[in-house]
Amino acid sequence: MGIWVSFFAVIALVLIPWVGAQGAGQYLFGIVIPYLAVLIFVIGFIYRVVQWGKTPVPFKIPTTGGQMKSLPWIKWSPLDNPATTGGVIGRMALEVLAFRSLFRNTRVELRDGPKVGYGSNKWLWVAALAFHYAFLVVFIRHFRLFMEPVPGFVGLLESVDGFMELGLPRLMISGVVLLLAALYLFLRRVAVPQLRYISLAADYFPLFLIIALAGSGLLMRYFIRVDITSVKELITGLVSFRPTIPQGIGVIFFVHLFLLSVLIAYFPFSKLMHAGGVFMSPTRNMAND
């Protein structure tokens, strides 16, 4: 049930700007909604962090994955069971940058016997890593739209991202990887019975939303062209708080911008907030001392 509710909700989110971003409606979808989304994001993010910070943690509850520090002749795991601040920092860095705990994840299944079997589950780690880093690259590439002059690292990143020199404009690998990784995470949730059983609308909705966002971006870049000069004028105006609606921006851009606005506003109140929550989790940020 949750999958269909989420699917049709995202379809509705696509149709709303497609129908409404005509004439005077462009002001609503191009200026009012993006500002409102950012405001909700900032307030919601601060609220969630403050609430987490106010939650009492009266005892040590770090999650451990190795031998703790004890007697001098017993080898301990400084990253999997950190006993110092330096170890916690190293563990957090590996968690945030390389998803170390997900890398160590295993799958469990019942086999003939019945016997419980354990196996490697690295595909989820690969997909999650590809998804997050592709999203980061896409985000940084969009700096070109609201920064003038464009920073040199943005041009360098675009050169690396489009190194295959396919098509005109160049095919950017990050956009394709982002879409494929999101599709994999969705199909995995549908194909694995255990995951499908515990999945709710809150699990499917952000995946459908990101798939629609990435898909509309690819459509704009390669199939349904928009006036990029007008787009940059609009985005620059939003960032500088002097917003205007230039003529000639296609409806597909307002669909893309509206989906992005929904994602930004939804972020603090969803499971996507793990991006900030990982730093506030006592199971991760405490030393086992």
mmCIF file of C-alpha atoms in Angstrom:
data_model
loop_
_atom_site.group_PDB
_atom_site.id
_atom_site.type_symbol
_atom_site.label_atom_id
_atom_site.label_comp_id
_atom_site.label_asym_id
_atom_site.label_seq_id
_atom_site.Cartn_x
_atom_site.Cartn_y
_atom_site.Cartn_z
ATOM 1 C CA MET A 1 0.000 0.000 0.000
ATOM 2 C CA GLY A 2 2.773 2.425 0.949
ATOM 3 C CA ILE A 3 4.495 2.036 -2.398
ATOM 4 C CA TRP A 4 1.431 3.117 -4.373
ATOM 5 C CA VAL A 5 0.639 6.007 -2.047
ATOM 6 C CA SER A 6 4.207 7.284 -2.486
ATOM 7 C CA PHE A 7 4.198 6.717 -6.249
ATOM 8 C CA PHE A 8 0.985 8.623 -6.888
ATOM 9 C CA ALA A 9 2.033 11.362 -4.455
ATOM 10 C CA VAL A 10 5.168 12.004 -6.531
ATOM 11 C CA ILE A 11 3.152 11.858 -9.767
ATOM 12 C CA ALA A 12 0.893 14.543 -8.284
ATOM 13 C CA LEU A 13 3.946 16.615 -7.339
ATOM 14 C CA VAL A 14 5.092 16.466 -10.969
ATOM 15 C CA LEU A 15 1.693 17.450 -12.332
ATOM 16 C CA ILE A 16 1.156 20.393 -9.952
ATOM 17 C CA PRO A 17 3.894 22.638 -11.451
ATOM 18 C CA TRP A 18 3.336 21.192 -14.925
ATOM 19 C CA VAL A 19 -0.199 22.609 -14.822
ATOM 20 C CA GLY A 20 0.314 25.532 -12.455
ATOM 21 C CA ALA A 21 3.577 27.058 -13.701
ATOM 22 C CA GLN A 22 1.896 29.051 -16.435
ATOM 23 C CA GLY A 23 1.847 32.831 -16.576
ATOM 24 C CA ALA A 24 1.545 34.310 -13.081
ATOM 25 C CA GLY A 25 2.005 30.831 -11.606
ATOM 26 C CA GLN A 26 5.710 31.008 -12.441
ATOM 27 C CA TYR A 27 6.172 33.534 -9.639
ATOM 28 C CA LEU A 28 4.740 31.034 -7.141
ATOM 29 C CA PHE A 29 6.777 28.057 -8.336
ATOM 30 C CA GLY A 30 9.929 30.007 -9.192
ATOM 31 C CA ILE A 31 10.216 32.325 -6.181
ATOM 32 C CA VAL A 32 7.716 31.812 -3.351
ATOM 33 C CA ILE A 33 7.949 28.023 -3.008
ATOM 34 C CA PRO A 34 11.776 27.814 -3.166
ATOM 35 C CA TYR A 35 12.139 30.493 -0.462
ATOM 36 C CA LEU A 36 9.497 28.776 1.663
ATOM 37 C CA ALA A 37 11.233 25.402 1.247
ATOM 38 C CA VAL A 38 14.599 26.777 2.374
ATOM 39 C CA LEU A 39 12.962 28.469 5.382
ATOM 40 C CA ILE A 40 11.257 25.203 6.404
ATOM 41 C CA PHE A 41 14.543 23.338 5.942
ATOM 42 C CA VAL A 42 16.546 25.716 8.148
ATOM 43 C CA ILE A 43 13.931 25.843 10.918
ATOM 44 C CA GLY A 44 13.293 22.095 10.764
ATOM 45 C CA PHE A 45 16.992 21.201 10.742
ATOM 46 C CA ILE A 46 17.744 23.420 13.744
ATOM 47 C CA TYR A 47 14.700 22.089 15.604
ATOM 48 C CA ARG A 48 15.699 18.444 15.084
ATOM 49 C CA VAL A 49 19.315 19.051 16.135
ATOM 50 C CA VAL A 50 18.233 20.978 19.247
ATOM 51 C CA GLN A 51 15.794 18.209 20.199
ATOM 52 C CA TRP A 52 18.508 15.584 19.798
ATOM 53 C CA GLY A 53 20.927 17.726 21.798
ATOM 54 C CA LYS A 54 18.416 18.044 24.664
ATOM 55 C CA THR A 55 17.901 14.277 24.898
ATOM 56 C CA PRO A 56 19.695 12.991 28.026
ATOM 57 C CA VAL A 57 22.254 10.207 27.646
ATOM 58 C CA PRO A 58 22.969 9.145 31.241
ATOM 59 C CA PHE A 59 25.325 6.293 30.390
ATOM 60 C CA LYS A 60 27.698 5.101 27.695
ATOM 61 C CA ILE A 61 25.937 3.369 24.795
ATOM 62 C CA PRO A 62 28.470 3.260 21.921
ATOM 63 C CA THR A 63 27.913 0.539 19.334
ATOM 64 C CA THR A 64 31.013 -1.618 19.151
ATOM 65 C CA GLY A 65 32.369 -3.953 16.501
ATOM 66 C CA GLY A 66 35.661 -5.155 17.917
ATOM 67 C CA GLN A 67 37.731 -5.882 21.014
ATOM 68 C CA MET A 68 37.586 -3.129 23.633
ATOM 69 C CA LYS A 69 40.672 -1.695 25.277
ATOM 70 C CA SER A 70 41.528 -3.677 28.387
ATOM 71 C CA LEU A 71 44.734 -5.403 29.418
ATOM 72 C CA PRO A 72 47.992 -4.281 27.760
ATOM 73 C CA TRP A 73 48.707 -7.640 26.084
ATOM 74 C CA ILE A 74 45.224 -7.920 24.519
ATOM 75 C CA LYS A 75 45.029 -6.348 21.071
ATOM 76 C CA TRP A 76 42.131 -3.908 20.793
ATOM 77 C CA SER A 77 40.310 -2.251 17.891
ATOM 78 C CA PRO A 78 40.829 1.530 18.120
ATOM 79 C CA LEU A 79 38.341 2.266 15.300
ATOM 80 C CA ASP A 80 35.691 -0.402 15.854
ATOM 81 C CA ASN A 81 35.761 0.044 19.625
ATOM 82 C CA PRO A 82 37.331 3.479 20.244
ATOM 83 C CA ALA A 83 38.402 4.380 23.750
ATOM 84 C CA THR A 84 39.777 7.848 22.948
ATOM 85 C CA THR A 85 38.530 11.020 21.275
ATOM 86 C CA GLY A 86 40.931 10.432 18.394
ATOM 87 C CA GLY A 87 39.485 6.979 17.870
ATOM 88 C CA VAL A 88 35.949 8.379 17.842
ATOM 89 C CA ILE A 89 36.965 10.982 15.242
ATOM 90 C CA GLY A 90 38.545 8.292 13.078
ATOM 91 C CA ARG A 91 35.511 6.064 13.416
ATOM 92 C CA MET A 92 33.144 8.919 12.538
ATOM 93 C CA ALA A 93 35.262 9.886 9.527
ATOM 94 C CA LEU A 94 35.147 6.334 8.166
ATOM 95 C CA GLU A 95 31.420 6.157 8.866
ATOM 96 C CA VAL A 96 30.580 9.455 7.161
ATOM 97 C CA LEU A 97 33.002 9.203 4.229
ATOM 98 C CA ALA A 98 33.077 5.451 3.560
ATOM 99 C CA PHE A 99 29.976 3.979 5.300
ATOM 100 C CA ARG A 100 32.166 1.537 7.228
ATOM 101 C CA SER A 101 29.332 -0.056 9.209
ATOM 102 C CA LEU A 102 27.375 -0.680 5.997
ATOM 103 C CA PHE A 103 30.479 -2.231 4.421
ATOM 104 C CA ARG A 104 30.542 -4.768 7.246
ATOM 105 C CA ASN A 105 26.853 -5.545 6.841
ATOM 106 C CA THR A 106 25.917 -9.171 6.192
ATOM 107 C CA ARG A 107 22.770 -10.884 5.010
ATOM 108 C CA VAL A 108 21.091 -13.738 6.848
ATOM 109 C CA GLU A 109 18.985 -16.426 5.196
ATOM 110 C CA LEU A 110 17.500 -19.799 6.037
ATOM 111 C CA ARG A 111 18.837 -22.707 3.992
ATOM 112 C CA ASP A 112 18.002 -26.394 3.755
ATOM 113 C CA GLY A 113 18.089 -28.061 7.089
ATOM 114 C CA PRO A 114 16.906 -25.559 8.202
ATOM 115 C CA LYS A 115 20.231 -23.829 8.670
ATOM 116 C CA VAL A 116 20.994 -20.172 9.163
ATOM 117 C CA GLY A 117 23.461 -18.890 6.577
ATOM 118 C CA TYR A 118 25.426 -15.657 6.643
ATOM 119 C CA GLY A 119 26.917 -14.014 3.577
ATOM 120 C CA SER A 120 28.457 -10.838 2.290
ATOM 121 C CA ASN A 121 26.144 -7.990 1.328
ATOM 122 C CA LYS A 122 28.435 -5.542 -0.445
ATOM 123 C CA TRP A 123 26.040 -4.498 -3.226
ATOM 124 C CA LEU A 124 24.048 -2.356 -0.805
ATOM 125 C CA TRP A 125 27.262 -0.650 0.309
ATOM 126 C CA VAL A 126 28.302 0.007 -3.305
ATOM 127 C CA ALA A 127 24.881 1.405 -4.224
ATOM 128 C CA ALA A 128 24.708 3.620 -1.127
ATOM 129 C CA LEU A 129 28.212 4.948 -1.708
ATOM 130 C CA ALA A 130 27.489 5.617 -5.395
ATOM 131 C CA PHE A 131 24.174 7.284 -4.551
ATOM 132 C CA HIS A 132 25.568 9.685 -1.945
ATOM 133 C CA TYR A 133 28.724 10.671 -3.825
ATOM 134 C CA ALA A 134 26.856 11.090 -7.108
ATOM 135 C CA PHE A 135 24.375 13.349 -5.301
ATOM 136 C CA LEU A 136 27.289 15.352 -3.876
ATOM 137 C CA VAL A 137 28.886 15.776 -7.319
ATOM 138 C CA VAL A 138 25.564 16.840 -8.872
ATOM 139 C CA PHE A 139 25.072 19.352 -6.055
ATOM 140 C CA ILE A 140 28.544 20.857 -6.511
ATOM 141 C CA ARG A 141 28.135 21.023 -10.302
ATOM 142 C CA HIS A 142 25.055 23.190 -9.782
ATOM 143 C CA PHE A 143 27.268 25.861 -8.195
ATOM 144 C CA ARG A 144 27.754 27.039 -11.783
ATOM 145 C CA LEU A 145 24.185 28.328 -11.780
ATOM 146 C CA PHE A 146 24.482 30.739 -8.844
ATOM 147 C CA MET A 147 28.154 31.647 -8.500
ATOM 148 C CA GLU A 148 29.881 34.237 -10.656
ATOM 149 C CA PRO A 149 32.708 33.822 -11.413
ATOM 150 C CA VAL A 150 32.414 30.048 -11.344
ATOM 151 C CA PRO A 151 34.998 28.542 -8.933
ATOM 152 C CA GLY A 152 37.796 26.617 -10.591
ATOM 153 C CA PHE A 153 37.075 23.402 -8.695
ATOM 154 C CA VAL A 154 33.583 23.306 -10.241
ATOM 155 C CA GLY A 155 35.038 23.345 -13.759
ATOM 156 C CA LEU A 156 37.593 20.702 -12.768
ATOM 157 C CA LEU A 157 34.870 18.492 -11.320
ATOM 158 C CA GLU A 158 32.784 18.861 -14.480
ATOM 159 C CA SER A 159 35.796 17.854 -16.589
ATOM 160 C CA VAL A 160 36.272 14.694 -14.539
ATOM 161 C CA ASP A 161 32.539 13.972 -14.465
ATOM 162 C CA GLY A 162 32.249 14.267 -18.243
ATOM 163 C CA PHE A 163 35.562 12.630 -19.113
ATOM 164 C CA MET A 164 33.912 10.170 -21.523
ATOM 165 C CA GLU A 165 33.098 13.050 -23.912
ATOM 166 C CA LEU A 166 29.847 11.416 -24.993
ATOM 167 C CA GLY A 167 27.086 13.439 -26.649
ATOM 168 C CA LEU A 168 26.410 17.136 -26.875
ATOM 169 C CA PRO A 169 26.093 18.436 -24.237
ATOM 170 C CA ARG A 170 28.540 16.044 -22.610
ATOM 171 C CA LEU A 171 27.147 13.117 -20.681
ATOM 172 C CA MET A 172 27.760 13.691 -16.970
ATOM 173 C CA ILE A 173 28.335 10.363 -15.260
ATOM 174 C CA SER A 174 27.125 11.571 -11.857
ATOM 175 C CA GLY A 175 23.554 12.196 -13.042
ATOM 176 C CA VAL A 176 23.245 8.722 -14.546
ATOM 177 C CA VAL A 177 24.848 7.059 -11.510
ATOM 178 C CA LEU A 178 22.495 8.936 -9.177
ATOM 179 C CA LEU A 179 19.431 7.735 -11.085
ATOM 180 C CA LEU A 180 20.652 4.126 -11.381
ATOM 181 C CA ALA A 181 21.649 3.940 -7.710
ATOM 182 C CA ALA A 182 18.258 5.286 -6.588
ATOM 183 C CA LEU A 183 16.517 2.762 -8.852
ATOM 184 C CA TYR A 184 18.620 -0.056 -7.374
ATOM 185 C CA LEU A 185 17.751 0.975 -3.809
ATOM 186 C CA PHE A 186 14.064 1.037 -4.769
ATOM 187 C CA LEU A 187 14.132 -2.325 -6.583
ATOM 188 C CA ARG A 188 16.039 -3.915 -3.698
ATOM 189 C CA ARG A 189 13.354 -2.757 -1.284
ATOM 190 C CA VAL A 190 10.674 -4.257 -3.528
ATOM 191 C CA ALA A 191 12.482 -7.496 -4.444
ATOM 192 C CA VAL A 192 13.637 -8.580 -0.978
ATOM 193 C CA PRO A 193 10.571 -9.982 0.891
ATOM 194 C CA GLN A 194 11.868 -9.020 4.346
ATOM 195 C CA LEU A 195 12.493 -5.434 3.275
ATOM 196 C CA ARG A 196 9.188 -5.178 1.445
ATOM 197 C CA TYR A 197 7.360 -6.369 4.563
ATOM 198 C CA ILE A 198 8.788 -3.652 6.817
ATOM 199 C CA SER A 199 8.785 -0.833 4.230
ATOM 200 C CA LEU A 200 6.404 2.078 4.688
ATOM 201 C CA ALA A 201 5.390 5.040 2.557
ATOM 202 C CA ALA A 202 8.124 7.032 4.327
ATOM 203 C CA ASP A 203 10.685 4.619 2.842
ATOM 204 C CA TYR A 204 9.393 4.762 -0.738
ATOM 205 C CA PHE A 205 8.492 8.442 -0.997
ATOM 206 C CA PRO A 206 12.026 9.919 -0.839
ATOM 207 C CA LEU A 207 13.261 7.321 -3.346
ATOM 208 C CA PHE A 208 10.474 8.163 -5.829
ATOM 209 C CA LEU A 209 11.072 11.865 -5.228
ATOM 210 C CA ILE A 210 14.816 11.613 -5.906
ATOM 211 C CA ILE A 211 14.227 9.406 -8.969
ATOM 212 C CA ALA A 212 11.805 12.037 -10.333
ATOM 213 C CA LEU A 213 14.249 14.829 -9.503
ATOM 214 C CA ALA A 214 17.174 13.088 -11.221
ATOM 215 C CA GLY A 215 14.993 12.082 -14.175
ATOM 216 C CA SER A 216 13.709 15.628 -14.736
ATOM 217 C CA GLY A 217 17.282 16.909 -14.575
ATOM 218 C CA LEU A 218 18.422 14.439 -17.231
ATOM 219 C CA LEU A 219 15.406 15.329 -19.386
ATOM 220 C CA MET A 220 16.312 19.014 -19.193
ATOM 221 C CA ARG A 221 19.942 18.447 -20.049
ATOM 222 C CA TYR A 222 19.589 16.012 -22.939
ATOM 223 C CA PHE A 223 16.035 15.962 -24.302
ATOM 224 C CA ILE A 224 13.781 18.893 -23.338
ATOM 225 C CA ARG A 225 16.104 21.876 -23.594
ATOM 226 C CA VAL A 226 15.619 24.989 -21.474
ATOM 227 C CA ASP A 227 17.164 28.433 -21.791
ATOM 228 C CA ILE A 228 20.147 27.999 -19.471
ATOM 229 C CA THR A 229 20.852 31.751 -19.491
ATOM 230 C CA SER A 230 17.361 32.466 -18.150
ATOM 231 C CA VAL A 231 17.715 29.665 -15.611
ATOM 232 C CA LYS A 232 20.954 31.128 -14.307
ATOM 233 C CA GLU A 233 19.375 34.584 -14.141
ATOM 234 C CA LEU A 234 16.533 33.182 -12.025
ATOM 235 C CA ILE A 235 18.803 31.193 -9.693
ATOM 236 C CA THR A 236 21.238 34.091 -9.290
ATOM 237 C CA GLY A 237 18.311 36.368 -8.423
ATOM 238 C CA LEU A 238 17.074 33.911 -5.790
ATOM 239 C CA VAL A 239 20.502 33.643 -4.163
ATOM 240 C CA SER A 240 21.043 37.418 -4.159
ATOM 241 C CA PHE A 241 17.472 38.075 -2.872
ATOM 242 C CA ARG A 242 16.630 40.025 -6.033
ATOM 243 C CA PRO A 243 14.399 37.434 -7.692
ATOM 244 C CA THR A 244 12.979 37.902 -11.168
ATOM 245 C CA ILE A 245 11.232 35.543 -13.576
ATOM 246 C CA PRO A 246 12.934 35.753 -16.993
ATOM 247 C CA GLN A 247 11.021 34.899 -20.105
ATOM 248 C CA GLY A 248 11.537 31.644 -21.957
ATOM 249 C CA ILE A 249 12.079 29.191 -19.091
ATOM 250 C CA GLY A 250 10.418 25.888 -19.930
ATOM 251 C CA VAL A 251 7.840 24.226 -17.701
ATOM 252 C CA ILE A 252 10.151 21.244 -17.149
ATOM 253 C CA PHE A 253 12.479 23.535 -15.178
ATOM 254 C CA PHE A 254 9.683 24.549 -12.803
ATOM 255 C CA VAL A 255 8.855 20.850 -12.331
ATOM 256 C CA HIS A 256 12.511 20.207 -11.459
ATOM 257 C CA LEU A 257 12.688 23.208 -9.122
ATOM 258 C CA PHE A 258 9.422 22.265 -7.406
ATOM 259 C CA LEU A 259 10.595 18.696 -6.796
ATOM 260 C CA LEU A 260 13.831 20.053 -5.356
ATOM 261 C CA SER A 261 11.865 22.425 -3.118
ATOM 262 C CA VAL A 262 9.707 19.557 -1.843
ATOM 263 C CA LEU A 263 12.827 17.485 -1.121
ATOM 264 C CA ILE A 264 14.457 20.380 0.762
ATOM 265 C CA ALA A 265 11.345 21.038 2.858
ATOM 266 C CA TYR A 266 10.781 17.330 3.509
ATOM 267 C CA PHE A 267 14.401 16.623 4.470
ATOM 268 C CA PRO A 268 14.396 17.596 8.197
ATOM 269 C CA PHE A 269 11.257 15.566 8.932
ATOM 270 C CA SER A 270 12.255 12.375 7.146
ATOM 271 C CA LYS A 271 14.767 9.558 7.389
ATOM 272 C CA LEU A 272 17.019 11.644 5.146
ATOM 273 C CA MET A 273 17.881 13.555 8.300
ATOM 274 C CA HIS A 274 20.390 10.812 9.099
ATOM 275 C CA ALA A 275 22.836 13.117 7.313
ATOM 276 C CA GLY A 276 22.794 15.321 10.387
ATOM 277 C CA GLY A 277 21.718 12.732 12.915
ATOM 278 C CA VAL A 278 24.843 10.586 12.521
ATOM 279 C CA PHE A 279 26.862 13.288 14.280
ATOM 280 C CA MET A 280 24.374 13.445 17.160
ATOM 281 C CA SER A 281 24.076 9.696 17.716
ATOM 282 C CA PRO A 282 25.578 8.610 21.075
ATOM 283 C CA THR A 283 26.048 5.107 19.656
ATOM 284 C CA ARG A 284 28.602 6.652 17.278
ATOM 285 C CA ASN A 285 30.024 9.771 18.926
ATOM 286 C CA MET A 286 30.921 8.311 22.327
ATOM 287 C CA ALA A 287 34.128 6.591 23.342
ATOM 288 C CA ASN A 288 33.883 3.187 25.007
ATOM 289 C CA ASP A 289 35.971 4.181 28.003
#
